[in-house]
């Protein structure tokens, strides 16, 4: 059954001039068929540079929207329209405008895990891979950082700028199970613990390094350790095992994103057959959001 689905997807993908992009939190069978698996920054770059006319985005809505913002001439498909992100949904335009009125001298740096109409209201976007670099580069000493409070706190501890932090969080990272994390550390005392900056500061205190998903991959490449405990969404463990089959990886903290798992092989096949559901945005919102996303790519190359 799975083999039949995979060969139908691969045939149809060529026929429809499509590329399949998948975030590292996607289930194994989807990572296996993707043309590119990556973090949110790599995937937005891939969307901007692909020659294919159709992008099948295996991730959550804000990621597919970012692909559309950067590649308006392409058809961006999100195989499951319900694949949302509670962190992105915790901020909306009017509330951000009220915060901007409170701090009129601040420039807004918005984590890409946010809706397109809110991106359109911000100065620059960032991902977990480049949040500090973007904050340091924007021309103001006062920054509104939204919507993730943990990433905002992480950045503020490393920056001398005044950072006004929005009080939002990723439901699965913010509730990382510390007891499980400690138990796994006891079982693997020689392992390095790598955690995502969306986890709370008390988790960072246990960790060897606090990194976005792309940073975790680079860290393992450079490390001499054999074992790693991964404090981010469990899909990342499959990604790391694929890249480094000679090393050992385990999850720590029971971090699981139900939205990421809404994409299935059958939905990808249906999406290629119907060339839908298509991501569409109001053109004014897309243009203003483009400016904020492009500012990030200008800053970080
Ligand atoms: P990365 O930018 O590290 O891929 O993280 C994406 C994300 O959505 C984390 O919850």
Tab-separated table of C-alpha atoms and ligand atoms in Angstrom:
chain	number	residue	atom	x	y	z
A	1	UNK	CA	0.000	0.000	0.000
A	2	UNK	CA	2.703	2.484	1.078
A	3	UNK	CA	4.916	1.487	-1.892
A	4	UNK	CA	2.042	2.041	-4.311
A	5	UNK	CA	1.348	5.484	-2.824
A	6	UNK	CA	5.027	6.427	-3.007
A	7	UNK	CA	5.393	5.452	-6.666
A	8	UNK	CA	2.173	7.271	-7.607
A	9	UNK	CA	3.401	10.395	-5.793
A	10	UNK	CA	6.807	10.283	-7.488
A	11	UNK	CA	5.285	9.818	-10.965
A	12	UNK	CA	2.726	12.557	-10.490
A	13	UNK	CA	5.324	14.892	-9.015
A	14	UNK	CA	7.337	14.725	-12.268
A	15	UNK	CA	4.244	15.001	-14.429
A	16	UNK	CA	3.073	18.139	-12.578
A	17	UNK	CA	6.516	19.783	-12.358
A	18	UNK	CA	6.336	19.749	-8.550
A	19	UNK	CA	8.879	19.762	-5.757
A	20	UNK	CA	8.138	18.294	-2.314
A	21	UNK	CA	9.527	20.253	0.657
A	22	UNK	CA	9.260	18.778	4.148
A	23	UNK	CA	10.099	20.142	7.580
A	24	UNK	CA	12.237	17.912	9.820
A	25	UNK	CA	9.227	17.431	12.137
A	26	UNK	CA	7.349	15.511	9.408
A	27	UNK	CA	6.714	11.769	9.831
A	28	UNK	CA	9.469	9.416	8.507
A	29	UNK	CA	7.580	8.243	5.391
A	30	UNK	CA	7.167	11.863	4.300
A	31	UNK	CA	10.772	12.837	4.981
A	32	UNK	CA	11.733	9.814	2.836
A	33	UNK	CA	9.895	11.015	-0.292
A	34	UNK	CA	10.728	14.730	-0.007
A	35	UNK	CA	13.098	16.468	-2.417
A	36	UNK	CA	14.335	18.568	0.482
A	37	UNK	CA	13.983	18.163	4.237
A	38	UNK	CA	15.033	21.127	6.329
A	39	UNK	CA	14.444	23.806	8.916
A	40	UNK	CA	12.130	26.751	8.283
A	41	UNK	CA	14.964	28.914	6.950
A	42	UNK	CA	16.293	26.321	4.487
A	43	UNK	CA	12.791	25.537	3.255
A	44	UNK	CA	11.974	29.196	2.627
A	45	UNK	CA	15.230	29.521	0.653
A	46	UNK	CA	14.386	26.356	-1.307
A	47	UNK	CA	10.910	27.721	-2.092
A	48	UNK	CA	12.424	30.989	-3.333
A	49	UNK	CA	14.995	29.315	-5.572
A	50	UNK	CA	13.218	26.270	-7.023
A	51	UNK	CA	12.631	26.080	-10.774
A	52	UNK	CA	9.519	23.897	-10.261
A	53	UNK	CA	6.153	25.526	-10.842
A	54	UNK	CA	4.412	23.627	-8.008
A	55	UNK	CA	5.574	23.374	-4.382
A	56	UNK	CA	3.979	20.705	-2.189
A	57	UNK	CA	4.675	21.949	1.317
A	58	UNK	CA	4.740	19.269	4.006
A	59	UNK	CA	4.669	21.268	7.203
A	60	UNK	CA	2.245	23.676	8.819
A	61	UNK	CA	0.350	26.626	7.362
A	62	UNK	CA	2.729	29.469	8.248
A	63	UNK	CA	5.570	27.616	6.497
A	64	UNK	CA	3.539	27.143	3.312
A	65	UNK	CA	2.468	30.803	3.503
A	66	UNK	CA	6.133	31.855	3.735
A	67	UNK	CA	6.854	29.775	0.612
A	68	UNK	CA	4.000	31.568	-1.191
A	69	UNK	CA	5.171	34.990	0.059
A	70	UNK	CA	8.613	34.342	-1.422
A	71	UNK	CA	7.405	32.592	-4.593
A	72	UNK	CA	4.144	34.224	-5.676
A	73	UNK	CA	4.457	32.906	-9.228
A	74	UNK	CA	4.427	29.293	-8.018
A	75	UNK	CA	1.474	27.213	-6.913
A	76	UNK	CA	2.077	26.342	-3.235
A	77	UNK	CA	0.034	23.392	-1.979
A	78	UNK	CA	-0.566	22.510	1.674
A	79	UNK	CA	-1.911	18.919	1.569
A	80	UNK	CA	-3.908	19.415	4.810
A	81	UNK	CA	-5.500	22.831	5.307
A	82	UNK	CA	-6.015	22.107	9.009
A	83	UNK	CA	-2.263	21.811	9.668
A	84	UNK	CA	-2.004	24.991	11.729
A	85	UNK	CA	0.262	26.252	14.486
A	86	UNK	CA	-1.148	27.358	17.863
A	87	UNK	CA	1.927	29.574	18.362
A	88	UNK	CA	1.233	31.415	15.089
A	89	UNK	CA	-2.432	31.715	16.033
A	90	UNK	CA	-1.661	33.398	19.363
A	91	UNK	CA	-0.974	36.760	17.721
A	92	UNK	CA	-3.197	38.948	15.584
A	93	UNK	CA	-2.875	42.318	13.871
A	94	UNK	CA	-4.806	44.565	16.282
A	95	UNK	CA	-3.016	43.225	19.345
A	96	UNK	CA	0.399	43.731	17.735
A	97	UNK	CA	-0.581	47.277	16.729
A	98	UNK	CA	-1.514	48.031	20.368
A	99	UNK	CA	1.914	46.852	21.513
A	100	UNK	CA	3.563	48.950	18.781
A	101	UNK	CA	1.640	51.996	20.078
A	102	UNK	CA	2.987	51.322	23.574
A	103	UNK	CA	6.578	51.268	22.255
A	104	UNK	CA	6.601	53.721	19.341
A	105	UNK	CA	10.411	53.712	18.972
A	106	UNK	CA	10.685	49.935	18.760
A	107	UNK	CA	11.010	47.958	15.511
A	108	UNK	CA	9.139	44.666	15.354
A	109	UNK	CA	11.051	41.446	14.704
A	110	UNK	CA	8.576	38.679	14.060
A	111	UNK	CA	9.328	34.972	14.290
A	112	UNK	CA	8.138	33.332	11.045
A	113	UNK	CA	5.822	31.152	13.164
A	114	UNK	CA	3.125	33.800	12.719
A	115	UNK	CA	0.259	34.616	10.333
A	116	UNK	CA	0.983	36.449	7.049
A	117	UNK	CA	-1.135	39.506	7.943
A	118	UNK	CA	0.932	39.983	11.130
A	119	UNK	CA	4.182	39.584	9.165
A	120	UNK	CA	2.873	42.415	6.980
A	121	UNK	CA	2.875	44.696	10.078
A	122	UNK	CA	6.425	43.937	11.121
A	123	UNK	CA	9.841	45.327	10.211
A	124	UNK	CA	11.684	42.027	9.729
A	125	UNK	CA	11.042	38.332	10.177
A	126	UNK	CA	13.409	35.777	11.678
A	127	UNK	CA	13.620	32.039	12.283
A	128	UNK	CA	15.145	30.239	15.259
A	129	UNK	CA	18.355	29.939	13.194
A	130	UNK	CA	18.867	33.686	12.779
A	131	UNK	CA	16.762	35.448	15.468
A	132	UNK	CA	19.763	36.956	17.275
A	133	UNK	CA	21.440	38.053	14.036
A	134	UNK	CA	18.253	39.762	12.820
A	135	UNK	CA	17.660	41.501	16.173
A	136	UNK	CA	21.266	42.742	16.221
A	137	UNK	CA	21.060	44.003	12.639
A	138	UNK	CA	17.815	46.002	12.642
A	139	UNK	CA	18.374	49.770	13.034
A	140	UNK	CA	16.886	50.289	16.501
A	141	UNK	CA	18.058	49.617	20.053
A	142	UNK	CA	14.492	48.796	21.072
A	143	UNK	CA	12.793	45.738	19.611
A	144	UNK	CA	9.365	44.169	19.905
A	145	UNK	CA	9.935	40.419	19.585
A	146	UNK	CA	6.869	38.255	18.869
A	147	UNK	CA	5.196	35.843	19.253
A	148	UNK	CA	7.406	33.266	21.040
A	149	UNK	CA	8.376	34.366	24.568
A	150	UNK	CA	10.994	31.654	25.020
A	151	UNK	CA	12.864	32.483	21.815
A	152	UNK	CA	12.478	36.185	22.730
A	153	UNK	CA	13.996	35.537	26.156
A	154	UNK	CA	16.808	33.496	24.608
A	155	UNK	CA	17.648	36.392	22.258
A	156	UNK	CA	17.322	39.039	24.977
A	157	UNK	CA	19.889	37.219	27.139
A	158	UNK	CA	22.426	37.491	24.324
A	159	UNK	CA	21.634	41.001	23.110
A	160	UNK	CA	22.304	44.395	24.695
A	161	UNK	CA	19.173	45.812	23.039
A	162	UNK	CA	15.945	46.457	24.950
A	163	UNK	CA	13.596	43.646	23.920
A	164	UNK	CA	9.835	43.857	24.521
A	165	UNK	CA	8.688	40.260	24.421
A	166	UNK	CA	5.253	39.049	23.326
A	167	UNK	CA	3.786	36.463	25.693
A	168	UNK	CA	3.158	33.536	23.304
A	169	UNK	CA	4.524	30.009	23.233
A	170	UNK	CA	4.582	26.779	21.258
A	171	UNK	CA	2.256	24.437	23.103
A	172	UNK	CA	4.438	21.353	22.644
A	173	UNK	CA	7.860	22.907	23.294
A	174	UNK	CA	6.709	25.059	26.226
A	175	UNK	CA	5.345	22.019	28.043
A	176	UNK	CA	8.440	19.833	27.549
A	177	UNK	CA	8.339	17.067	30.141
A	178	UNK	CA	11.280	17.817	32.474
A	179	UNK	CA	10.867	14.548	34.358
A	180	UNK	CA	11.213	12.563	31.149
A	181	UNK	CA	14.180	14.730	30.093
A	182	UNK	CA	15.989	14.050	33.381
A	183	UNK	CA	15.192	10.307	33.247
A	184	UNK	CA	16.619	9.996	29.714
A	185	UNK	CA	19.707	11.960	30.816
A	186	UNK	CA	20.220	9.518	33.677
A	187	UNK	CA	19.951	6.560	31.309
A	188	UNK	CA	22.400	8.166	28.836
A	189	UNK	CA	24.805	10.142	31.065
A	190	UNK	CA	27.392	10.411	28.266
A	191	UNK	CA	24.936	12.001	25.806
A	192	UNK	CA	24.739	15.657	24.785
A	193	UNK	CA	21.338	17.259	25.307
A	194	UNK	CA	20.376	19.596	22.435
A	195	UNK	CA	17.197	21.646	22.934
A	196	UNK	CA	15.170	24.071	20.828
A	197	UNK	CA	14.921	27.715	22.021
A	198	UNK	CA	11.113	27.381	22.057
A	199	UNK	CA	11.542	25.250	25.211
A	200	UNK	CA	11.517	27.210	28.510
A	201	UNK	CA	14.712	28.575	30.124
A	202	UNK	CA	14.724	25.848	32.823
A	203	UNK	CA	15.238	23.300	30.000
A	204	UNK	CA	18.158	25.302	28.546
A	205	UNK	CA	19.870	25.075	31.928
A	206	UNK	CA	20.091	21.283	31.555
A	207	UNK	CA	21.257	21.424	27.943
A	208	UNK	CA	24.680	21.313	26.269
A	209	UNK	CA	23.385	23.555	23.476
A	210	UNK	CA	20.223	25.527	22.602
A	211	UNK	CA	19.727	25.378	18.843
A	212	UNK	CA	17.154	25.491	16.042
A	213	UNK	CA	16.699	22.280	14.076
A	214	UNK	CA	19.266	23.266	11.404
A	215	UNK	CA	21.733	24.198	14.151
A	216	UNK	CA	21.276	20.759	15.755
A	217	UNK	CA	22.298	19.086	12.485
A	218	UNK	CA	25.421	21.247	12.211
A	219	UNK	CA	26.251	20.719	15.888
A	220	UNK	CA	26.159	16.899	15.551
A	221	UNK	CA	28.403	17.100	12.457
A	222	UNK	CA	31.040	18.942	14.488
A	223	UNK	CA	30.688	17.063	17.779
A	224	UNK	CA	32.795	14.081	18.892
A	225	UNK	CA	29.918	12.641	20.980
A	226	UNK	CA	28.295	9.364	20.055
A	227	UNK	CA	24.927	9.920	21.733
A	228	UNK	CA	22.476	12.820	21.690
A	229	UNK	CA	19.194	13.536	23.453
A	230	UNK	CA	17.008	15.755	21.315
A	231	UNK	CA	14.741	18.273	23.033
A	232	UNK	CA	12.519	19.219	20.137
A	233	UNK	CA	9.699	17.658	18.131
A	234	UNK	CA	10.275	13.913	17.799
A	235	UNK	CA	10.413	13.980	13.951
A	236	UNK	CA	13.861	15.519	14.330
A	237	UNK	CA	15.213	12.274	15.760
A	238	UNK	CA	14.364	10.448	12.517
A	239	UNK	CA	16.055	13.244	10.534
A	240	UNK	CA	19.238	12.975	12.603
A	241	UNK	CA	19.277	9.162	12.455
A	242	UNK	CA	18.993	9.384	8.645
A	243	UNK	CA	21.865	11.860	8.392
A	244	UNK	CA	24.127	10.211	10.978
A	245	UNK	CA	23.326	6.457	11.059
A	246	UNK	CA	26.493	5.730	13.050
A	247	UNK	CA	25.419	7.978	15.989
A	248	UNK	CA	22.615	7.378	18.519
A	249	UNK	CA	19.655	9.685	19.143
A	250	UNK	CA	16.721	9.678	21.544
A	251	UNK	CA	13.947	12.134	22.225
A	252	UNK	CA	13.872	14.001	25.513
A	253	UNK	CA	10.833	15.760	26.931
A	254	UNK	CA	8.039	14.039	24.942
A	255	UNK	CA	7.669	16.899	22.467
A	256	UNK	CA	5.099	16.002	19.796
A	257	UNK	CA	3.340	18.336	17.337
A	258	UNK	CA	-0.045	16.925	16.238
A	259	UNK	CA	-0.343	19.488	13.421
A	260	UNK	CA	2.908	18.372	11.780
A	261	UNK	CA	1.554	14.823	11.714
A	262	UNK	CA	-1.616	15.782	9.840
A	263	UNK	CA	0.188	15.466	6.495
A	264	UNK	CA	-0.031	11.909	5.116
A	265	UNK	CA	1.131	10.192	1.915
A	266	UNK	CA	-2.493	9.872	0.783
A	267	UNK	CA	-3.052	13.620	1.281
A	268	UNK	CA	0.106	14.421	-0.709
A	269	UNK	CA	-1.137	12.210	-3.551
A	270	UNK	CA	-4.587	13.849	-3.489
A	271	UNK	CA	-2.972	17.254	-3.405
A	272	UNK	CA	-0.874	16.487	-6.510
A	273	UNK	CA	-3.903	15.052	-8.315
A	274	UNK	CA	-6.084	18.113	-7.578
A	275	UNK	CA	-3.301	20.716	-7.512
A	276	UNK	CA	-4.858	21.921	-4.262
A	277	UNK	CA	-5.464	23.044	-1.578
A	278	UNK	CA	-3.593	26.139	-2.795
A	279	UNK	CA	-2.190	28.765	-0.416
A	280	UNK	CA	-3.594	32.144	-1.374
A	281	UNK	CA	-3.101	35.512	0.313
A	282	UNK	CA	-4.479	38.979	-0.266
A	283	UNK	CA	-1.959	40.652	-2.623
A	284	UNK	CA	-1.383	43.711	-0.390
A	285	UNK	CA	-0.737	41.486	2.651
A	286	UNK	CA	1.573	39.271	0.603
A	287	UNK	CA	3.554	42.258	-0.637
A	288	UNK	CA	4.000	43.790	2.838
A	289	UNK	CA	4.807	40.399	4.357
A	290	UNK	CA	7.350	39.898	1.551
A	291	UNK	CA	9.190	43.041	2.657
A	292	UNK	CA	9.560	41.657	6.207
A	293	UNK	CA	10.645	38.181	5.036
A	294	UNK	CA	13.003	39.691	2.426
A	295	UNK	CA	14.561	41.887	5.127
A	296	UNK	CA	15.469	38.672	6.984
A	297	UNK	CA	17.048	37.126	3.884
A	298	UNK	CA	18.935	40.374	3.125
A	299	UNK	CA	20.354	40.402	6.678
A	300	UNK	CA	21.305	36.752	6.872
A	301	UNK	CA	22.132	36.030	3.208
B	1	LIG	P1	13.150	25.523	13.025
B	1	LIG	O1	13.170	26.901	12.464
B	1	LIG	O2	14.259	25.250	13.975
B	1	LIG	O3	13.053	24.531	11.915
B	1	LIG	O4	11.851	25.367	13.930
B	1	LIG	C1	10.607	25.428	13.372
B	1	LIG	C2	9.520	25.318	14.330
B	1	LIG	O5	8.393	25.461	13.959
B	1	LIG	C3	9.815	25.050	15.737
B	1	LIG	O6	8.629	24.763	16.436
